[in-house]
Every structure is written in C-alpha cells, then in structure tokens.
Short mmCIF file of C-alpha atoms and ligand atoms in Angstrom, two decimals:
data_model
loop_
_atom_site.label_atom_id
_atom_site.label_comp_id
_atom_site.label_asym_id
_atom_site.label_seq_id
_atom_site.Cartn_x
_atom_site.Cartn_y
_atom_site.Cartn_z
CA MET A 1 100.97 109.13 27.90
CA SER A 2 99.09 106.70 25.78
CA GLY A 3 99.41 103.62 27.89
CA ALA A 4 100.42 100.42 26.25
CA ARG A 5 98.38 100.62 23.05
CA GLU A 6 100.12 100.76 19.71
CA SER A 7 98.82 101.44 16.22
CA VAL A 8 99.10 98.48 13.86
CA HIS A 9 99.39 100.85 10.90
CA GLY A 10 102.64 102.56 11.89
CA MET A 11 103.43 106.00 13.27
CA TRP A 12 104.38 109.48 12.12
CA SER A 13 108.09 110.00 12.34
CA GLY A 14 107.57 112.93 14.71
CA ARG A 15 105.81 116.15 15.54
CA PHE A 16 106.60 117.90 12.31
CA ALA A 17 105.34 115.02 10.19
CA PHE A 18 102.06 115.04 12.06
CA ILE A 19 101.69 118.80 11.70
CA LEU A 20 102.25 118.59 7.97
CA ALA A 21 99.89 115.69 7.50
CA ALA A 22 97.16 117.20 9.65
CA THR A 23 97.57 120.56 7.99
CA GLY A 24 97.43 118.76 4.68
CA ALA A 25 94.17 117.18 5.77
CA ALA A 26 92.77 120.49 6.92
CA VAL A 27 93.84 122.66 4.01
CA GLY A 28 92.11 121.65 0.84
CA LEU A 29 89.23 122.40 -1.46
CA GLY A 30 87.34 123.47 1.65
CA ASN A 31 89.54 126.53 1.99
CA ILE A 32 90.14 127.46 -1.61
CA TRP A 33 87.07 126.22 -3.45
CA LYS A 34 84.27 125.99 -0.91
CA PHE A 35 84.88 128.76 1.60
CA PRO A 36 84.87 131.57 -0.98
CA TYR A 37 81.67 130.43 -2.66
CA ILE A 38 79.64 129.67 0.44
CA MET A 39 80.77 132.95 1.92
CA GLY A 40 79.44 134.61 -1.23
CA GLU A 41 76.15 132.75 -1.09
CA ASN A 42 75.66 133.71 2.52
CA GLY A 43 76.27 137.42 2.31
CA GLY A 44 79.96 137.84 3.19
CA GLY A 45 81.15 139.53 6.40
CA ALA A 46 78.65 138.23 8.93
CA PHE A 47 79.18 134.68 7.68
CA VAL A 48 82.95 135.10 7.94
CA LEU A 49 82.64 136.36 11.50
CA VAL A 50 80.49 133.44 12.62
CA TYR A 51 82.86 131.05 10.86
CA LEU A 52 85.88 132.53 12.64
CA LEU A 53 84.15 132.34 16.01
CA CYS A 54 83.25 128.71 15.35
CA ILE A 55 86.86 127.89 14.49
CA VAL A 56 88.20 129.38 17.71
CA LEU A 57 85.48 128.48 20.18
CA ILE A 58 84.40 125.11 18.83
CA GLY A 59 86.83 123.91 16.18
CA ILE A 60 90.08 124.05 18.13
CA PRO A 61 88.67 122.37 21.28
CA VAL A 62 87.00 119.63 19.20
CA MET A 63 90.21 119.08 17.29
CA MET A 64 92.06 118.60 20.57
CA SER A 65 89.40 116.09 21.64
CA GLU A 66 89.74 114.11 18.44
CA VAL A 67 93.52 113.92 18.44
CA LEU A 68 93.32 112.89 22.07
CA ILE A 69 90.83 110.12 21.29
CA GLY A 70 92.99 108.85 18.45
CA ARG A 71 96.23 108.92 20.35
CA ARG A 72 94.81 107.10 23.32
CA GLY A 73 92.77 104.61 21.28
CA ARG A 74 95.38 104.03 18.56
CA GLN A 75 92.84 102.49 16.14
CA SER A 76 90.36 103.55 13.45
CA PRO A 77 87.83 106.11 14.76
CA GLY A 78 84.96 103.80 15.72
CA LEU A 79 87.19 101.31 17.49
CA SER A 80 89.20 104.02 19.25
CA VAL A 81 86.08 105.57 20.75
CA LYS A 82 84.80 102.12 21.68
CA THR A 83 88.02 101.28 23.50
CA LEU A 84 87.94 104.55 25.39
CA ALA A 85 84.28 104.06 26.28
CA GLN A 86 85.22 100.71 27.79
CA GLU A 87 88.04 102.35 29.66
CA ALA A 88 85.53 104.80 31.12
CA SER A 89 83.05 101.98 31.88
CA ALA A 90 80.55 103.71 29.60
CA SER A 91 78.20 102.29 26.98
CA PRO A 92 79.91 101.00 23.82
CA ARG A 93 77.26 102.98 21.93
CA TRP A 94 79.52 106.04 22.12
CA GLN A 95 81.47 104.53 19.27
CA ILE A 96 78.86 106.09 17.00
CA ALA A 97 80.97 109.25 17.30
CA GLY A 98 83.75 107.50 15.42
CA TRP A 99 81.63 105.63 12.91
CA SER A 100 79.63 108.64 11.85
CA GLY A 101 82.95 110.34 11.10
CA LEU A 102 84.04 107.47 8.95
CA VAL A 103 80.76 107.55 7.00
CA ALA A 104 80.89 111.34 6.66
CA SER A 105 84.41 111.22 5.23
CA TYR A 106 83.41 108.56 2.79
CA LEU A 107 80.42 110.56 1.57
CA ILE A 108 82.40 113.79 1.36
CA LEU A 109 85.14 112.14 -0.66
CA SER A 110 82.59 111.03 -3.23
CA PHE A 111 82.06 114.64 -4.34
CA TYR A 112 85.49 115.87 -3.31
CA ALA A 113 87.19 113.62 -5.83
CA VAL A 114 84.97 115.00 -8.58
CA VAL A 115 85.81 118.62 -7.76
CA ALA A 116 89.50 117.74 -7.42
CA GLY A 117 89.08 116.32 -10.91
CA TRP A 118 87.93 119.73 -12.17
CA ALA A 119 91.10 121.23 -10.73
CA LEU A 120 93.18 118.61 -12.47
CA ALA A 121 91.49 119.30 -15.78
CA TYR A 122 92.17 122.99 -15.21
CA VAL A 123 95.89 122.31 -14.85
CA ILE A 124 95.89 121.19 -18.43
CA LYS A 125 93.58 123.90 -19.70
CA THR A 126 95.73 126.59 -18.11
CA ALA A 127 98.99 125.05 -19.27
CA ARG A 128 97.62 124.89 -22.82
CA GLY A 129 96.91 128.59 -22.65
CA ASP A 130 93.12 128.21 -23.00
CA PHE A 131 92.54 131.29 -20.90
CA GLN A 132 95.06 133.60 -22.57
CA GLY A 133 93.26 136.79 -23.43
CA ALA A 134 89.85 135.27 -22.76
CA GLY A 135 87.28 137.50 -21.07
CA ALA A 136 85.09 136.72 -18.09
CA GLU A 137 82.26 135.54 -20.28
CA ALA A 138 84.30 133.14 -22.38
CA ILE A 139 85.86 131.70 -19.24
CA GLY A 140 82.44 131.17 -17.67
CA ALA A 141 81.29 129.42 -20.84
CA GLN A 142 84.34 127.15 -20.79
CA PHE A 143 83.54 126.06 -17.27
CA GLY A 144 79.93 125.39 -18.22
CA ALA A 145 81.08 123.27 -21.13
CA HIS A 146 83.46 121.35 -18.90
CA LEU A 147 80.68 120.42 -16.48
CA ALA A 148 78.29 119.45 -19.22
CA ASN A 149 80.29 116.38 -20.22
CA PRO A 150 79.86 113.61 -17.64
CA TRP A 151 82.45 111.35 -19.31
CA VAL A 152 85.19 113.87 -18.85
CA LEU A 153 84.25 114.41 -15.21
CA MET A 154 84.21 110.68 -14.58
CA ALA A 155 87.63 110.24 -16.12
CA TRP A 156 89.26 113.00 -14.07
CA SER A 157 87.75 111.85 -10.80
CA ALA A 158 89.00 108.35 -11.60
CA VAL A 159 92.53 109.72 -11.97
CA ILE A 160 92.29 111.48 -8.59
CA LEU A 161 91.01 108.35 -6.85
CA PHE A 162 93.59 106.19 -8.54
CA VAL A 163 96.48 108.27 -7.27
CA THR A 164 94.92 108.47 -3.80
CA VAL A 165 94.62 104.70 -3.69
CA TYR A 166 98.21 104.33 -4.80
CA VAL A 167 99.63 106.61 -2.11
CA VAL A 168 97.42 105.44 0.73
CA GLY A 169 98.06 101.84 -0.26
CA ARG A 170 101.74 102.40 0.39
CA GLY A 171 101.12 103.19 4.05
CA VAL A 172 101.64 105.91 6.58
CA HIS A 173 105.35 106.41 6.22
CA LYS A 174 106.22 105.83 2.64
CA GLY A 175 103.04 107.27 1.20
CA LEU A 176 101.33 109.87 3.29
CA GLU A 177 104.28 111.57 4.85
CA LYS A 178 106.35 111.93 1.74
CA ALA A 179 103.55 113.49 -0.22
CA VAL A 180 102.76 116.31 2.19
CA ASN A 181 106.32 117.30 2.98
CA PHE A 182 106.83 119.66 0.10
CA LEU A 183 103.27 120.32 -1.03
CA MET A 184 101.93 122.39 1.83
CA PRO A 185 104.59 125.11 1.97
CA SER A 186 104.49 125.63 -1.81
CA LEU A 187 100.74 126.07 -1.77
CA PHE A 188 100.95 128.78 0.82
CA VAL A 189 103.46 130.81 -1.17
CA LEU A 190 101.54 130.51 -4.38
CA LEU A 191 98.30 131.60 -2.82
CA GLY A 192 100.12 134.61 -1.41
CA ILE A 193 101.28 135.55 -4.91
CA MET A 194 97.73 135.25 -6.23
CA ALA A 195 96.34 137.40 -3.44
CA ILE A 196 98.93 140.10 -4.14
CA TYR A 197 98.12 140.05 -7.83
CA SER A 198 94.38 140.32 -7.24
CA ALA A 199 94.83 142.99 -4.62
CA THR A 200 96.82 145.17 -6.96
CA ASN A 201 94.80 144.49 -10.09
CA GLY A 202 91.29 143.96 -8.77
CA ALA A 203 88.72 145.76 -6.66
CA LEU A 204 90.45 145.21 -3.33
CA GLY A 205 88.40 147.77 -1.40
CA GLU A 206 85.11 146.19 -2.34
CA ALA A 207 86.45 142.72 -1.60
CA VAL A 208 87.65 143.67 1.84
CA ALA A 209 84.38 145.42 2.62
CA PHE A 210 82.45 142.35 1.46
CA MET A 211 84.51 139.91 3.50
CA PHE A 212 85.00 141.89 6.67
CA THR A 213 82.01 144.17 7.19
CA PRO A 214 79.42 142.06 8.94
CA ASP A 215 75.86 142.74 7.82
CA PHE A 216 73.75 140.49 9.98
CA SER A 217 70.61 141.21 8.02
CA LYS A 218 72.12 139.04 5.26
CA LEU A 219 72.72 136.06 7.54
CA THR A 220 69.98 133.46 7.95
CA ILE A 221 69.90 130.63 10.47
CA ASN A 222 70.86 128.34 7.64
CA GLY A 223 73.87 130.56 7.04
CA VAL A 224 74.86 130.17 10.68
CA LEU A 225 74.53 126.42 10.40
CA LEU A 226 76.63 126.40 7.23
CA ALA A 227 79.32 128.51 8.93
CA LEU A 228 79.35 126.08 11.84
CA GLY A 229 79.41 123.05 9.56
CA HIS A 230 82.12 124.59 7.43
CA ALA A 231 84.30 125.17 10.50
CA PHE A 232 84.13 121.41 11.04
CA PHE A 233 84.64 120.65 7.36
CA THR A 234 87.64 122.88 6.90
CA LEU A 235 89.41 121.56 9.99
CA SER A 236 88.52 117.97 8.98
CA LEU A 237 86.61 117.46 12.21
CA ALA A 238 83.92 114.93 13.04
CA SER A 239 85.09 113.05 9.99
CA GLY A 240 87.45 110.59 11.59
CA ALA A 241 90.48 112.24 10.02
CA MET A 242 91.89 113.85 13.14
CA ILE A 243 91.19 110.73 15.18
CA ILE A 244 93.03 108.47 12.78
CA TYR A 245 95.91 110.92 12.36
CA GLY A 246 96.05 111.23 16.16
CA ALA A 247 96.34 107.45 16.31
CA TYR A 248 99.70 107.69 14.57
CA LEU A 249 100.95 110.52 16.78
CA PRO A 250 103.91 109.91 19.10
CA SER A 251 103.06 110.32 22.77
CA ASN A 252 105.30 113.25 23.57
CA VAL A 253 103.78 115.82 21.20
CA SER A 254 101.62 118.66 22.59
CA ILE A 255 98.10 118.25 21.28
CA ALA A 256 97.01 121.75 22.28
CA LYS A 257 99.80 123.62 20.53
CA THR A 258 99.67 121.60 17.36
CA SER A 259 95.88 121.94 17.12
CA MET A 260 96.10 125.70 17.37
CA LEU A 261 98.81 125.85 14.77
CA ILE A 262 96.82 123.73 12.33
CA ALA A 263 93.72 125.87 12.81
CA LEU A 264 95.74 129.03 12.31
CA VAL A 265 97.30 127.88 9.05
CA ASP A 266 93.96 126.60 7.80
CA THR A 267 92.23 129.89 8.51
CA ALA A 268 95.05 131.89 6.95
CA VAL A 269 94.72 129.86 3.75
CA ALA A 270 90.96 130.42 3.60
CA MET A 271 91.39 134.17 4.07
CA LEU A 272 94.11 134.31 1.41
CA ALA A 273 91.85 132.42 -0.95
CA GLY A 274 89.07 134.94 -0.34
CA LEU A 275 91.46 137.80 -0.95
CA ALA A 276 92.72 136.20 -4.14
CA ILE A 277 89.22 135.67 -5.51
CA TYR A 278 86.94 138.52 -4.42
CA PRO A 279 88.89 141.45 -5.86
CA LEU A 280 88.43 139.73 -9.24
CA VAL A 281 84.77 138.98 -8.63
CA PHE A 282 84.05 142.68 -8.10
CA GLN A 283 86.44 143.93 -10.74
CA TYR A 284 84.81 141.84 -13.44
CA GLY A 285 81.23 142.28 -12.34
CA LEU A 286 80.76 138.63 -11.41
CA THR A 287 78.38 137.69 -8.65
CA PRO A 288 79.55 136.43 -5.24
CA ALA A 289 76.63 133.99 -5.28
CA GLU A 290 78.07 132.24 -8.33
CA GLY A 291 78.15 128.87 -6.50
CA PRO A 292 80.59 125.97 -6.79
CA GLY A 293 82.11 127.28 -10.01
CA LEU A 294 83.35 130.50 -8.39
CA ILE A 295 87.11 129.92 -8.41
CA PHE A 296 86.98 128.28 -11.82
CA VAL A 297 85.37 131.33 -13.39
CA THR A 298 87.32 134.01 -11.53
CA LEU A 299 90.96 133.02 -11.24
CA PRO A 300 91.38 132.08 -14.91
CA ILE A 301 90.50 135.68 -15.75
CA ALA A 302 93.59 136.74 -13.84
CA PHE A 303 95.69 134.00 -15.38
CA GLY A 304 94.52 135.05 -18.81
CA SER A 305 95.74 138.61 -18.42
CA MET A 306 98.59 138.69 -15.90
CA PRO A 307 102.26 138.46 -16.89
CA PHE A 308 103.40 134.83 -16.81
CA GLY A 309 99.74 133.93 -16.27
CA THR A 310 100.10 130.56 -17.92
CA PHE A 311 102.95 129.70 -15.60
CA PHE A 312 101.31 130.95 -12.40
CA GLY A 313 97.93 129.56 -13.36
CA THR A 314 99.25 126.11 -14.07
CA LEU A 315 101.18 126.14 -10.84
CA PHE A 316 98.11 127.30 -8.95
CA PHE A 317 95.90 124.47 -10.16
CA VAL A 318 98.68 121.96 -9.55
CA MET A 319 98.81 123.16 -5.96
CA LEU A 320 95.05 123.02 -5.67
CA VAL A 321 95.12 119.42 -6.80
CA PHE A 322 97.79 118.65 -4.23
CA ALA A 323 95.86 120.38 -1.47
CA ALA A 324 92.79 118.37 -2.40
CA PHE A 325 94.85 115.27 -2.59
CA THR A 326 96.31 115.53 0.94
CA SER A 327 92.74 115.93 2.18
CA ALA A 328 91.48 113.01 0.13
CA ILE A 329 94.15 110.84 1.72
CA ALA A 330 92.87 111.81 5.17
CA MET A 331 89.30 111.05 4.19
CA ILE A 332 89.99 107.58 2.92
CA GLU A 333 92.39 106.58 5.69
CA SER A 334 89.79 105.79 8.40
CA THR A 335 87.88 103.39 6.20
CA VAL A 336 91.07 101.71 5.07
CA ALA A 337 92.39 101.39 8.64
CA TRP A 338 89.13 99.83 9.73
CA LEU A 339 89.05 97.33 6.84
CA VAL A 340 92.60 96.31 7.70
CA GLU A 341 91.91 96.01 11.44
CA ARG A 342 88.63 94.17 11.31
CA LYS A 343 88.10 92.69 7.88
CA GLY A 344 91.57 91.28 7.49
CA LEU A 345 92.17 92.91 4.11
CA SER A 346 95.63 93.91 3.03
CA ARG A 347 96.20 97.64 3.00
CA PHE A 348 96.26 97.68 -0.74
CA THR A 349 93.06 95.70 -1.29
CA ALA A 350 91.26 97.78 1.32
CA THR A 351 92.28 101.02 -0.37
CA ALA A 352 91.45 99.83 -3.85
CA ALA A 353 88.01 98.59 -2.83
CA THR A 354 87.23 101.85 -1.09
CA GLY A 355 88.47 103.93 -4.02
CA GLY A 356 86.43 101.94 -6.54
CA SER A 357 83.21 102.23 -4.61
CA LEU A 358 83.80 105.94 -4.11
CA TRP A 359 84.12 106.48 -7.82
CA LEU A 360 80.72 104.90 -8.31
CA LEU A 361 79.15 107.00 -5.60
CA GLY A 362 80.78 110.05 -7.19
CA LEU A 363 78.58 109.53 -10.24
CA LEU A 364 75.79 111.19 -8.25
CA THR A 365 77.88 114.35 -8.17
CA VAL A 366 79.05 114.07 -11.75
CA PHE A 367 75.48 113.89 -13.03
CA SER A 368 74.35 116.62 -10.66
CA PHE A 369 76.74 119.01 -12.36
CA SER A 370 76.19 117.79 -15.88
CA GLY A 371 72.53 118.53 -15.25
CA ALA A 372 71.09 115.04 -15.83
CA SER A 373 67.38 115.21 -15.14
CA TRP A 374 67.45 112.30 -12.67
CA ALA A 375 70.10 113.98 -10.56
CA THR A 376 68.52 117.41 -10.32
CA PHE A 377 65.30 118.28 -8.51
CA GLU A 378 63.82 120.75 -6.10
CA LEU A 379 63.62 120.14 -2.38
CA THR A 380 63.49 122.44 0.59
CA VAL A 381 65.20 121.29 3.76
CA PHE A 382 64.83 123.53 6.81
CA GLY A 383 64.09 126.41 4.50
CA LYS A 384 67.11 125.80 2.30
CA PRO A 385 66.56 124.90 -1.34
CA ILE A 386 68.43 121.75 -2.39
CA THR A 387 68.56 121.07 -6.09
CA SER A 388 70.78 118.07 -6.82
CA PHE A 389 72.35 114.93 -5.36
CA PHE A 390 75.58 116.84 -4.91
CA GLU A 391 73.76 119.32 -2.69
CA VAL A 392 72.08 116.50 -0.78
CA VAL A 393 75.41 114.85 0.03
CA ASP A 394 77.03 118.18 0.82
CA TYR A 395 74.23 119.36 3.11
CA LEU A 396 73.84 116.00 4.81
CA THR A 397 77.53 115.85 5.65
CA SER A 398 78.61 119.44 6.28
CA ALA A 399 75.45 120.86 7.76
CA ILE A 400 74.12 117.85 9.63
CA MET A 401 76.56 115.00 10.24
CA LEU A 402 79.63 117.08 11.08
CA PRO A 403 78.06 119.42 13.66
CA LEU A 404 76.14 116.58 15.31
CA GLY A 405 79.23 114.34 15.25
CA GLY A 406 81.23 117.16 16.82
CA LEU A 407 78.60 117.48 19.51
CA VAL A 408 78.89 113.80 20.42
CA ILE A 409 82.68 113.95 20.45
CA ALA A 410 82.59 116.99 22.72
CA VAL A 411 80.20 115.32 25.14
CA PHE A 412 82.21 112.11 25.08
CA THR A 413 85.55 113.72 25.90
CA GLY A 414 84.06 116.31 28.26
CA TRP A 415 81.55 114.26 30.22
CA VAL A 416 82.16 110.57 29.62
CA MET A 417 85.92 110.14 29.65
CA LYS A 418 87.55 110.38 33.06
CA LYS A 419 89.09 113.76 33.78
CA LYS A 420 92.32 112.15 34.86
CA ILE A 421 92.74 110.47 31.51
CA THR A 422 92.09 113.52 29.37
CA GLU A 423 94.43 115.49 31.58
CA GLU A 424 97.12 112.89 31.20
CA GLU A 425 96.73 112.77 27.44
CA LEU A 426 96.60 116.52 26.81
CA GLN A 427 99.57 117.27 29.09
CA THR A 428 99.00 120.98 28.96
CA SER A 429 98.97 123.89 31.43
CA ALA A 430 96.18 124.03 33.99
CA LEU A 431 94.78 127.14 32.31
CA MET A 432 94.75 125.63 28.84
CA TYR A 433 93.21 122.44 30.14
CA GLY A 434 90.54 124.42 31.98
CA ILE A 435 89.63 126.38 28.85
CA TRP A 436 89.48 123.24 26.74
CA ARG A 437 87.33 121.42 29.24
CA PHE A 438 84.91 124.28 29.61
CA ALA A 439 84.60 124.66 25.84
CA ILE A 440 84.00 120.95 25.34
CA ARG A 441 81.57 120.46 28.21
CA TRP A 442 79.54 123.58 27.78
CA PHE A 443 80.24 125.72 24.83
CA THR A 444 80.22 123.23 21.96
CA PRO A 445 77.17 121.22 23.03
CA VAL A 446 75.12 124.30 23.84
CA ALA A 447 76.06 126.18 20.68
CA VAL A 448 75.39 123.24 18.37
CA ALA A 449 72.12 122.44 20.16
CA ILE A 450 70.91 126.03 19.88
CA VAL A 451 71.58 126.15 16.15
CA PHE A 452 69.71 122.90 15.55
CA LEU A 453 66.80 123.77 17.82
CA HIS A 454 66.50 127.08 16.04
CA LEU A 455 66.67 125.34 12.70
CA ILE A 456 63.83 122.98 13.41
CA GLY A 457 61.80 125.79 14.88
CA VAL A 458 61.75 124.48 18.43
CA LEU A 459 63.71 127.36 19.87
CA ASP A 460 61.30 129.95 18.50
CA ARG A 461 58.34 128.11 19.95
CA LEU A 462 60.08 127.81 23.29
CA LEU A 463 60.88 131.50 23.37
CA ARG A 464 57.29 132.34 22.49
CA LEU A 465 56.06 130.05 25.26
CA LEU A 466 58.27 131.92 27.67
CA GLY A 467 56.78 135.14 26.36
CA LEU A 468 60.11 136.34 24.89
N1 LIG B 1 89.41 119.85 5.49
C1 LIG B 1 89.35 119.48 4.11
C2 LIG B 1 89.19 120.73 3.27
O1 LIG B 1 88.98 121.79 3.80
C3 LIG B 1 88.24 118.52 3.84
C4 LIG B 1 88.23 117.31 4.71
C5 LIG B 1 87.09 116.95 5.39
C6 LIG B 1 89.35 116.50 4.85
C7 LIG B 1 87.04 115.84 6.18
C8 LIG B 1 89.33 115.37 5.67
C9 LIG B 1 88.18 115.03 6.32
O2 LIG B 1 89.26 120.68 2.09
#
C-alpha cells in the first residue's frame, strides 16, 4: 500500500500498461545494438555468463527496489528517495541515489538518440533497396560513409528527439502508453524471424559456441565490470527510469512478479539478437570485435540476400527505432517530471527544453563517430582504452554511474528503509521477500564493491597483504 501519496503526473491504467511500458524501457538498443557488440569485444561466452548472473542476482532485486521506491514516493527519482529517507528518519543525502539516475539517463540519451538516428536512416536505406545484392564489404563501406557525415547524423538524431518530445509532452496516458501497446509484441516476433533466418543461413554452430561456451581466459576485470554495468543498462536500472515508472504504478500490482517478467523478456530479446547476428558474423568472416557498427554491418547482409529482404529489413529497422524510442521516453521522463514538479514548467516546455539540450550534448557523440579530431583521443581508464567522447560518456554512465547508483539504491532499500515499509510495499511471499532482502543487503553491495576494488587495484593489494 502506498499510503496517501499520489503522483501529480497521472497513473498507468493498470498492470498490463506498466508491464508494457517498463518492458519498453528495458528493451532497446541495449539489447539489439549494444549487447551483441560488447559481448563480441569481451570474448563471448564468459561475458554472457557473467551478464546473466548479474541480471538474476543483482538486476532483478535492484529493479524491485526501484519500483518500490517509486511507488511509495510517487515523485521524480530524487524527490521520491528524499521523501522515503525522511520517512525513515535518515539523512536527506540519500536522494543522491535518485539524482544520479536522472543525470545518468540524461547523459545516456545524448548518445542513444544519435544511434537511434542511425537506425532511422537505415529504415530508409533498406526500404530503398540499398543493400540488395551488396556484399559484406560494400555494406561495411556504406556504414562508414554514413558515419562520416556529421550533418546527416545531426539531422536524424534531431528527428528522434523531436518525436520523443512530442510523445512525452502529451503525458503518461495519451503519449507513453499508446506508443508501447503495439510496438513491443511486434518487435519480438520480428527478431524471432531474423534469428531463424540467420540460424538456417549462417554459421549457427560457431555462433552458439561463441555465445555459450565460457572461456574465462578471455574475460578481463574490465569485461566483468562491463557485464555488470550492462545488466543495469539493459534493465534501465540506476537511471531513474524504473523509479519514475514505479511512481505511476497502481498500488495493487505485484512488484516481484512484474520485475521478473520484465527481466525475462529483456534477456530473451538480447539472446535472440545475438542469435540473429552472430551466425552472420561468422558466415561472412566479420569480426566479433567490430564495435558499435556491428548490427549495421551484419544484418544488412542478410537483408540483401534473403527472400523479401527489403520488406523484412525495413520492418526490422522500424522496430529497432521503436524499441529505442520506448527507451528514450523512459530516459527523458525523470528529468521532465522533476522540471514539472519543482521548476513549475508545463509538461511541454519541460520536455522541449530537455530535448533541445540533449541534441546539443549529442554533438559530442556525432563528432566522435564522424572522426573529428577534437572528439577523438587516446586515454586509458582502469586499463581500458577510451578513444572518443562517445566512449567517455558510455563508460562513465554504464561502467561507473549505473553500478555505483545500483549499490546506493540497494543499501538504501536494504539497510535504511524500515523493514516494515518495504514488506508492505512489496506484498510478496515470505520466501520471496527473504530472497530479495538478502540480495539487496548483501549480495549487490558486496559484488559491486568487489568489482570496483579489484578495478582500482585495492583488492589485489589486500589479498597480497593477507598473503593470498
Ligand atoms: N534499457 C535500455 C536499453 O537496453 C536503455 C535505457 C537505459 C533505458 C536507462 C532507460 C534508462 O536499450
């Protein structure tokens, strides 16, 4: 029961609407664009295994915590956590857990909109038949040429942001809910078709071996951190999204069950994406470590040669745009809700201002990919080479802000909030509650801390001191 608080922004019409919206937030470029390429860069199977463990052991419990915070606080992430901290007679400083999510979402959306713009451009390229009969090399060259023109990238990301602003500006009911209702199911089916095509026409055996045979010698500590961070990214955690969506959730819906369902669908989509892409990677002699262009240089090969490829390809990129779009909505929503609550802006002005500033920030990503000399450089952070502003923003958010934000959320709901209140809000079986509470109090904080201590070299020194 959520007490007397009500959201000023409106509510989901019910359980199903929330599930669709939250699944829409979770499923996006993270599953279809990012997961396959970072899996490739980090050696395959072992990375996938760590990622799956992180989803189950850390992701689902943290998601439950966030929805709980949102539903009880009924405000934008920072203010929700602040209210609950007051309720627990704890320091208002805990609100950092909400604010860092809001900032992370904002930063992520700055590059997300650019990549969603690539997908939009690819709708047109595919529909025009640009890939018909083209080989792997020509398709790779087309992608390179696309990235090289910053004006084109700017224009497409502007279109994405414009539509996002339009929908979010219309509000929870009329905008957000309508959009996700039919998009999510269609995406799932289409991805299934792609995976079947690749499995029957590509090197399925090699792909499966690559994705599911863990070779731990290929996994570095940075790879572990990226798997952890990606588990947060793909479930939209520590980014305010699940808190703000929880704020619009009716009181009688089971948080535990819905969280598990969302995580399951999200993971299934990522696996399907891997199975749609990797058979082609191996069939056409491409490299798994191709980087952010991976899906744009693999799938068009299939579209170029399969029957009805133009049709399926166009549909695929349309769906990818939609998937990105339902995530973009979730990323912008916290900032908009906060501007409306505290800055007195109308929903529309708040959204437009946020969208405009994001487009500007997105220029860092645009110029990173077009190869402008001011946007590309060489840095090494914790042993990982970082070569552009895009990579800075990506690493800062996914590898650092999300895991640390998740850690704070876990500690807040596990140690700071009163047990009685979390119990009341989760309304689940004693067993389920016990598992959640253990995971949040012990597992998440310890796991995230170990990864970071290892990363900064402290753990190794400690072990050496102990003579281990
Ligand atoms: N989960 C989304 C994806 O995988 C990205 C996202 C991150 C959405 C943070 C909302 C908030 O594409």
